[in-house]
């Protein structure tokens, strides 16, 4: 979520609403997806362009241009975030102007790829993603998702491992009970520290902002008051709620116990995007 970016947050919540029913943890970068769609929109016109603009919303950054934007990208990369975005076109010759445009303005690539051999095509895409993410993401797409009828593939991958501004002492990690959906409890390694952080209480939730060491990035943690209250909180999410929550935060001393975690997700976004209104892009 981006503070003050209503359109960005709106798209983030709309996309999350389409994905949150998936099994297990859900982790997604709506900004990364929106930027990839904006890159595609640069090569479209008419109704397809209008649908893409409507779904990603007008105040999203449309290109990596300008001094402020380049400074933001530099901060993000210093924070330990790497991403890889590409458009792979089956057989169609891509205009040189478009290829140059997406490289200069989005740091992305657009190239042709023969999907007749699904294994070879998937291997090429996965090798490119692995190279761009320093081998942190090695398998993004499977051969089963490709065929000789595939016309184009848009891939957007992002990996993040960032240090906290106030680091947790490794020796303070303890096994503690964590409540899972359905009433099951498990023991998980739990980090802990006592420090000053931005905290707030709001109806039904407690809020905590955890800053990262670089880039001005933060994690906003939303903890439901009710043990099984996550679904109700998810259903109530809105850009206005995010705005209220962030404005309510104040620096206070907190005793924080936070589960050590790793999360990964892979999504095929054709159906979710169609439900959000991107339809002509997927017409055959």
mmCIF file of C-alpha atoms in Angstrom:
data_model
loop_
_atom_site.group_PDB
_atom_site.id
_atom_site.type_symbol
_atom_site.label_atom_id
_atom_site.label_comp_id
_atom_site.label_asym_id
_atom_site.label_seq_id
_atom_site.Cartn_x
_atom_site.Cartn_y
_atom_site.Cartn_z
ATOM 1 C CA UNK A 1 0.000 0.000 0.000
ATOM 2 C CA UNK A 2 1.156 3.507 -0.785
ATOM 3 C CA UNK A 3 0.166 6.289 1.600
ATOM 4 C CA UNK A 4 -1.626 9.064 -0.247
ATOM 5 C CA UNK A 5 -2.014 7.103 -3.490
ATOM 6 C CA UNK A 6 -5.760 6.488 -3.564
ATOM 7 C CA UNK A 7 -5.846 4.881 -7.004
ATOM 8 C CA UNK A 8 -2.923 2.606 -6.224
ATOM 9 C CA UNK A 9 -4.524 1.481 -2.964
ATOM 10 C CA UNK A 10 -7.861 0.978 -4.682
ATOM 11 C CA UNK A 11 -6.317 -1.352 -7.258
ATOM 12 C CA UNK A 12 -4.358 -3.125 -4.502
ATOM 13 C CA UNK A 13 -7.511 -3.906 -2.535
ATOM 14 C CA UNK A 14 -9.518 -4.880 -5.609
ATOM 15 C CA UNK A 15 -6.801 -7.311 -6.689
ATOM 16 C CA UNK A 16 -6.407 -8.685 -3.165
ATOM 17 C CA UNK A 17 -10.164 -9.302 -2.966
ATOM 18 C CA UNK A 18 -9.829 -11.548 -6.017
ATOM 19 C CA UNK A 19 -6.922 -13.503 -4.535
ATOM 20 C CA UNK A 20 -7.592 -13.755 -0.804
ATOM 21 C CA UNK A 21 -9.646 -16.944 -1.116
ATOM 22 C CA UNK A 22 -6.574 -18.909 -2.233
ATOM 23 C CA UNK A 23 -5.256 -21.663 0.018
ATOM 24 C CA UNK A 24 -2.439 -20.716 2.372
ATOM 25 C CA UNK A 25 -0.801 -17.338 2.703
ATOM 26 C CA UNK A 26 -1.339 -14.714 0.013
ATOM 27 C CA UNK A 27 1.456 -12.312 -0.857
ATOM 28 C CA UNK A 28 1.170 -10.059 -3.897
ATOM 29 C CA UNK A 29 2.653 -6.769 -5.112
ATOM 30 C CA UNK A 30 -0.255 -4.849 -6.669
ATOM 31 C CA UNK A 31 2.097 -2.040 -7.653
ATOM 32 C CA UNK A 32 4.237 -4.525 -9.598
ATOM 33 C CA UNK A 33 1.155 -5.917 -11.361
ATOM 34 C CA UNK A 34 -0.203 -2.436 -12.119
ATOM 35 C CA UNK A 35 3.120 -1.350 -13.566
ATOM 36 C CA UNK A 36 3.205 -4.433 -15.799
ATOM 37 C CA UNK A 37 -0.323 -3.677 -17.024
ATOM 38 C CA UNK A 38 0.647 -0.044 -17.633
ATOM 39 C CA UNK A 39 3.538 -1.323 -19.737
ATOM 40 C CA UNK A 40 1.140 -3.424 -21.806
ATOM 41 C CA UNK A 41 -1.267 -0.498 -22.149
ATOM 42 C CA UNK A 42 1.476 1.487 -23.886
ATOM 43 C CA UNK A 43 1.141 -0.933 -26.797
ATOM 44 C CA UNK A 44 -2.667 -0.956 -26.990
ATOM 45 C CA UNK A 45 -5.419 1.372 -28.183
ATOM 46 C CA UNK A 46 -9.206 1.724 -28.230
ATOM 47 C CA UNK A 47 -11.316 -0.334 -25.834
ATOM 48 C CA UNK A 48 -8.381 -2.460 -24.663
ATOM 49 C CA UNK A 49 -6.500 0.652 -23.575
ATOM 50 C CA UNK A 50 -9.591 2.079 -21.861
ATOM 51 C CA UNK A 51 -10.172 -1.146 -19.903
ATOM 52 C CA UNK A 52 -6.568 -1.259 -18.699
ATOM 53 C CA UNK A 53 -6.596 2.395 -17.663
ATOM 54 C CA UNK A 54 -9.885 1.923 -15.833
ATOM 55 C CA UNK A 55 -8.666 -1.097 -13.876
ATOM 56 C CA UNK A 56 -5.246 0.216 -12.823
ATOM 57 C CA UNK A 57 -6.654 3.728 -12.161
ATOM 58 C CA UNK A 58 -5.332 7.036 -13.372
ATOM 59 C CA UNK A 59 -3.007 8.124 -10.576
ATOM 60 C CA UNK A 60 -0.724 5.105 -10.782
ATOM 61 C CA UNK A 61 2.778 5.831 -12.120
ATOM 62 C CA UNK A 62 2.731 4.995 -15.828
ATOM 63 C CA UNK A 63 6.448 4.991 -16.480
ATOM 64 C CA UNK A 64 9.802 4.978 -14.718
ATOM 65 C CA UNK A 65 10.633 8.540 -15.650
ATOM 66 C CA UNK A 66 11.605 11.721 -13.859
ATOM 67 C CA UNK A 67 14.095 12.367 -11.067
ATOM 68 C CA UNK A 68 11.631 11.614 -8.224
ATOM 69 C CA UNK A 69 10.635 8.288 -9.766
ATOM 70 C CA UNK A 70 14.253 7.249 -10.345
ATOM 71 C CA UNK A 71 15.087 8.152 -6.746
ATOM 72 C CA UNK A 72 12.187 5.996 -5.525
ATOM 73 C CA UNK A 73 13.366 3.009 -7.583
ATOM 74 C CA UNK A 74 16.915 3.436 -6.246
ATOM 75 C CA UNK A 75 15.596 3.461 -2.658
ATOM 76 C CA UNK A 76 13.488 0.361 -3.315
ATOM 77 C CA UNK A 77 16.449 -1.527 -4.740
ATOM 78 C CA UNK A 78 18.588 -0.546 -1.750
ATOM 79 C CA UNK A 79 15.874 -1.993 0.463
ATOM 80 C CA UNK A 80 16.494 -5.481 -0.867
ATOM 81 C CA UNK A 81 13.771 -5.677 -3.518
ATOM 82 C CA UNK A 82 14.386 -7.040 -7.004
ATOM 83 C CA UNK A 83 11.777 -7.425 -9.736
ATOM 84 C CA UNK A 84 11.517 -8.763 -13.268
ATOM 85 C CA UNK A 85 8.809 -7.766 -15.738
ATOM 86 C CA UNK A 86 8.576 -8.964 -19.329
ATOM 87 C CA UNK A 87 6.192 -9.374 -22.235
ATOM 88 C CA UNK A 88 6.778 -12.492 -24.323
ATOM 89 C CA UNK A 89 5.069 -12.488 -27.736
ATOM 90 C CA UNK A 90 4.551 -15.674 -29.754
ATOM 91 C CA UNK A 91 5.617 -15.086 -33.330
ATOM 92 C CA UNK A 92 4.429 -11.467 -33.595
ATOM 93 C CA UNK A 93 7.182 -9.046 -34.492
ATOM 94 C CA UNK A 94 7.295 -6.360 -31.811
ATOM 95 C CA UNK A 95 7.822 -2.777 -32.934
ATOM 96 C CA UNK A 96 11.314 -1.514 -32.126
ATOM 97 C CA UNK A 97 9.816 1.678 -30.706
ATOM 98 C CA UNK A 98 7.721 -0.297 -28.220
ATOM 99 C CA UNK A 99 10.625 -2.504 -27.137
ATOM 100 C CA UNK A 100 12.761 0.591 -26.535
ATOM 101 C CA UNK A 101 9.907 2.351 -24.728
ATOM 102 C CA UNK A 102 9.283 -0.393 -22.151
ATOM 103 C CA UNK A 103 13.006 -0.798 -21.534
ATOM 104 C CA UNK A 104 13.600 2.921 -21.002
ATOM 105 C CA UNK A 105 10.437 3.759 -19.071
ATOM 106 C CA UNK A 106 9.690 0.545 -17.164
ATOM 107 C CA UNK A 107 13.046 -1.233 -16.893
ATOM 108 C CA UNK A 108 11.290 -4.191 -18.560
ATOM 109 C CA UNK A 109 11.790 -6.307 -21.638
ATOM 110 C CA UNK A 110 9.533 -7.204 -24.560
ATOM 111 C CA UNK A 111 10.631 -9.952 -26.894
ATOM 112 C CA UNK A 112 9.364 -12.724 -29.154
ATOM 113 C CA UNK A 113 9.297 -16.332 -27.991
ATOM 114 C CA UNK A 114 8.200 -19.499 -29.765
ATOM 115 C CA UNK A 115 5.638 -21.335 -27.617
ATOM 116 C CA UNK A 116 5.453 -24.387 -29.897
ATOM 117 C CA UNK A 117 7.837 -26.176 -27.530
ATOM 118 C CA UNK A 118 6.252 -25.421 -24.148
ATOM 119 C CA UNK A 119 9.149 -26.901 -22.169
ATOM 120 C CA UNK A 120 11.734 -24.797 -23.964
ATOM 121 C CA UNK A 121 9.613 -21.649 -23.696
ATOM 122 C CA UNK A 122 9.016 -22.116 -19.971
ATOM 123 C CA UNK A 123 12.717 -22.826 -19.408
ATOM 124 C CA UNK A 124 13.689 -19.616 -21.190
ATOM 125 C CA UNK A 125 11.243 -17.508 -19.174
ATOM 126 C CA UNK A 126 12.276 -19.110 -15.880
ATOM 127 C CA UNK A 127 15.979 -18.699 -16.670
ATOM 128 C CA UNK A 128 15.441 -15.003 -17.428
ATOM 129 C CA UNK A 129 13.485 -14.483 -14.179
ATOM 130 C CA UNK A 130 16.163 -16.331 -12.191
ATOM 131 C CA UNK A 131 18.858 -14.114 -13.693
ATOM 132 C CA UNK A 132 16.934 -10.883 -13.001
ATOM 133 C CA UNK A 133 16.149 -11.872 -9.392
ATOM 134 C CA UNK A 134 19.672 -13.133 -8.618
ATOM 135 C CA UNK A 135 18.443 -16.750 -8.469
ATOM 136 C CA UNK A 136 15.930 -16.009 -5.732
ATOM 137 C CA UNK A 137 13.001 -16.930 -8.013
ATOM 138 C CA UNK A 138 13.875 -19.902 -10.203
ATOM 139 C CA UNK A 139 10.501 -21.210 -11.314
ATOM 140 C CA UNK A 140 7.734 -18.786 -12.238
ATOM 141 C CA UNK A 141 5.861 -20.524 -15.037
ATOM 142 C CA UNK A 142 5.196 -24.170 -15.857
ATOM 143 C CA UNK A 143 5.114 -25.731 -19.332
ATOM 144 C CA UNK A 144 1.514 -26.832 -18.659
ATOM 145 C CA UNK A 145 0.392 -23.195 -18.776
ATOM 146 C CA UNK A 146 1.725 -22.761 -22.339
ATOM 147 C CA UNK A 147 0.682 -24.142 -25.714
ATOM 148 C CA UNK A 148 1.161 -23.463 -29.426
ATOM 149 C CA UNK A 149 -2.033 -21.370 -29.218
ATOM 150 C CA UNK A 150 -0.557 -19.043 -26.587
ATOM 151 C CA UNK A 151 -0.290 -15.608 -28.179
ATOM 152 C CA UNK A 152 1.571 -13.729 -25.448
ATOM 153 C CA UNK A 153 2.657 -14.061 -21.819
ATOM 154 C CA UNK A 154 3.125 -11.209 -19.356
ATOM 155 C CA UNK A 155 5.337 -12.105 -16.393
ATOM 156 C CA UNK A 156 5.850 -9.989 -13.283
ATOM 157 C CA UNK A 157 8.022 -11.341 -10.466
ATOM 158 C CA UNK A 158 9.198 -9.612 -7.312
ATOM 159 C CA UNK A 159 11.399 -10.795 -4.429
ATOM 160 C CA UNK A 160 12.106 -8.979 -1.187
ATOM 161 C CA UNK A 161 14.319 -9.574 1.809
ATOM 162 C CA UNK A 162 14.785 -6.307 3.658
ATOM 163 C CA UNK A 163 16.320 -5.469 7.036
ATOM 164 C CA UNK A 164 14.193 -3.860 9.731
ATOM 165 C CA UNK A 165 15.221 -0.377 10.856
ATOM 166 C CA UNK A 166 15.232 -1.650 14.445
ATOM 167 C CA UNK A 167 16.539 -5.169 14.186
ATOM 168 C CA UNK A 168 15.325 -8.030 16.344
ATOM 169 C CA UNK A 169 18.041 -9.627 18.457
ATOM 170 C CA UNK A 170 18.573 -13.147 17.164
ATOM 171 C CA UNK A 171 19.027 -14.508 20.683
ATOM 172 C CA UNK A 172 15.596 -13.209 21.741
ATOM 173 C CA UNK A 173 13.648 -15.464 19.338
ATOM 174 C CA UNK A 174 11.487 -17.960 21.231
ATOM 175 C CA UNK A 175 8.951 -20.643 20.353
ATOM 176 C CA UNK A 176 5.464 -19.238 20.971
ATOM 177 C CA UNK A 177 1.895 -20.256 20.196
ATOM 178 C CA UNK A 178 0.399 -18.957 16.944
ATOM 179 C CA UNK A 179 -3.334 -19.295 16.253
ATOM 180 C CA UNK A 180 -4.230 -20.693 12.826
ATOM 181 C CA UNK A 181 -7.611 -20.395 11.074
ATOM 182 C CA UNK A 182 -9.935 -23.185 12.121
ATOM 183 C CA UNK A 183 -8.834 -23.121 15.747
ATOM 184 C CA UNK A 184 -5.561 -25.024 15.449
ATOM 185 C CA UNK A 185 -2.538 -23.744 17.397
ATOM 186 C CA UNK A 186 1.090 -24.254 16.416
ATOM 187 C CA UNK A 187 4.431 -23.304 17.934
ATOM 188 C CA UNK A 188 6.451 -20.934 15.758
ATOM 189 C CA UNK A 189 9.777 -19.090 16.205
ATOM 190 C CA UNK A 190 8.752 -15.638 17.420
ATOM 191 C CA UNK A 191 10.957 -12.555 17.415
ATOM 192 C CA UNK A 192 10.582 -9.997 20.174
ATOM 193 C CA UNK A 193 11.740 -6.536 21.146
ATOM 194 C CA UNK A 194 10.663 -3.528 23.182
ATOM 195 C CA UNK A 195 11.004 -0.272 21.262
ATOM 196 C CA UNK A 196 9.198 2.837 20.058
ATOM 197 C CA UNK A 197 7.015 2.252 17.000
ATOM 198 C CA UNK A 198 3.967 3.861 15.420
ATOM 199 C CA UNK A 199 0.910 2.158 16.922
ATOM 200 C CA UNK A 200 -2.846 2.739 17.070
ATOM 201 C CA UNK A 201 -6.106 1.116 18.086
ATOM 202 C CA UNK A 202 -9.134 1.315 15.808
ATOM 203 C CA UNK A 203 -12.541 -0.385 15.938
ATOM 204 C CA UNK A 204 -11.913 -4.120 15.800
ATOM 205 C CA UNK A 205 -8.164 -3.925 15.134
ATOM 206 C CA UNK A 206 -4.766 -2.961 16.465
ATOM 207 C CA UNK A 207 -2.285 -1.370 14.058
ATOM 208 C CA UNK A 208 1.502 -1.300 14.023
ATOM 209 C CA UNK A 209 3.921 0.176 11.518
ATOM 210 C CA UNK A 210 7.268 -1.593 11.175
ATOM 211 C CA UNK A 211 9.819 0.497 9.224
ATOM 212 C CA UNK A 212 12.488 -1.072 7.058
ATOM 213 C CA UNK A 213 16.081 0.136 7.200
ATOM 214 C CA UNK A 214 16.161 1.774 3.778
ATOM 215 C CA UNK A 215 13.918 3.276 1.168
ATOM 216 C CA UNK A 216 11.296 4.791 3.445
ATOM 217 C CA UNK A 217 9.356 1.519 3.235
ATOM 218 C CA UNK A 218 7.177 0.246 6.073
ATOM 219 C CA UNK A 219 5.016 -2.756 6.865
ATOM 220 C CA UNK A 220 1.572 -1.946 8.249
ATOM 221 C CA UNK A 221 0.475 -4.823 10.492
ATOM 222 C CA UNK A 222 -3.289 -5.105 11.049
ATOM 223 C CA UNK A 223 -4.195 -7.431 13.938
ATOM 224 C CA UNK A 224 -7.895 -8.247 14.460
ATOM 225 C CA UNK A 225 -9.096 -8.019 18.050
ATOM 226 C CA UNK A 226 -11.217 -11.144 17.566
ATOM 227 C CA UNK A 227 -9.274 -14.398 17.342
ATOM 228 C CA UNK A 228 -11.136 -15.374 14.145
ATOM 229 C CA UNK A 229 -11.727 -11.835 12.956
ATOM 230 C CA UNK A 230 -9.484 -11.809 9.881
ATOM 231 C CA UNK A 231 -12.308 -12.393 7.407
ATOM 232 C CA UNK A 232 -14.320 -9.469 8.755
ATOM 233 C CA UNK A 233 -11.285 -7.176 8.567
ATOM 234 C CA UNK A 234 -10.559 -8.260 4.993
ATOM 235 C CA UNK A 235 -14.160 -7.600 3.978
ATOM 236 C CA UNK A 236 -13.980 -4.077 5.435
ATOM 237 C CA UNK A 237 -10.750 -3.056 3.702
ATOM 238 C CA UNK A 238 -10.952 0.144 1.674
ATOM 239 C CA UNK A 239 -8.623 3.001 0.700
ATOM 240 C CA UNK A 240 -10.488 5.192 3.205
ATOM 241 C CA UNK A 241 -9.880 2.663 6.002
ATOM 242 C CA UNK A 242 -6.163 2.480 5.163
ATOM 243 C CA UNK A 243 -6.002 6.282 5.200
ATOM 244 C CA UNK A 244 -7.757 6.471 8.599
ATOM 245 C CA UNK A 245 -5.488 3.833 10.082
ATOM 246 C CA UNK A 246 -2.235 5.434 8.933
ATOM 247 C CA UNK A 247 -3.343 8.856 10.179
ATOM 248 C CA UNK A 248 -4.146 7.387 13.617
ATOM 249 C CA UNK A 249 -0.640 6.003 14.185
ATOM 250 C CA UNK A 250 1.475 7.545 16.936
ATOM 251 C CA UNK A 251 4.898 6.778 18.398
ATOM 252 C CA UNK A 252 4.560 4.705 21.556
ATOM 253 C CA UNK A 253 6.719 2.178 23.382
ATOM 254 C CA UNK A 254 5.531 -1.316 22.515
ATOM 255 C CA UNK A 255 6.489 -4.812 23.568
ATOM 256 C CA UNK A 256 6.391 -6.586 20.241
ATOM 257 C CA UNK A 257 6.269 -10.325 19.645
ATOM 258 C CA UNK A 258 6.291 -11.055 15.912
ATOM 259 C CA UNK A 259 6.411 -14.486 14.196
ATOM 260 C CA UNK A 260 9.444 -15.099 12.033
ATOM 261 C CA UNK A 261 8.065 -15.745 8.569
ATOM 262 C CA UNK A 262 8.737 -16.463 4.923
ATOM 263 C CA UNK A 263 5.947 -16.140 2.372
ATOM 264 C CA UNK A 264 5.729 -16.905 -1.337
ATOM 265 C CA UNK A 265 2.868 -16.997 -3.836
ATOM 266 C CA UNK A 266 2.473 -17.547 -7.565
ATOM 267 C CA UNK A 267 -0.728 -16.519 -9.342
ATOM 268 C CA UNK A 268 -2.132 -16.779 -12.848
ATOM 269 C CA UNK A 269 -3.946 -13.449 -13.100
ATOM 270 C CA UNK A 270 -6.018 -13.916 -16.268
ATOM 271 C CA UNK A 271 -9.274 -14.735 -14.455
ATOM 272 C CA UNK A 272 -8.852 -12.168 -11.630
ATOM 273 C CA UNK A 273 -8.109 -9.408 -14.145
ATOM 274 C CA UNK A 274 -11.063 -10.392 -16.292
ATOM 275 C CA UNK A 275 -13.306 -10.122 -13.231
ATOM 276 C CA UNK A 276 -11.903 -6.640 -12.598
ATOM 277 C CA UNK A 277 -12.742 -5.552 -16.147
ATOM 278 C CA UNK A 278 -9.737 -6.399 -18.355
ATOM 279 C CA UNK A 279 -11.509 -8.474 -21.017
ATOM 280 C CA UNK A 280 -10.538 -7.493 -24.554
ATOM 281 C CA UNK A 281 -6.863 -8.092 -23.809
ATOM 282 C CA UNK A 282 -7.640 -11.791 -23.432
ATOM 283 C CA UNK A 283 -9.950 -12.124 -26.453
ATOM 284 C CA UNK A 284 -8.690 -14.538 -29.074
#
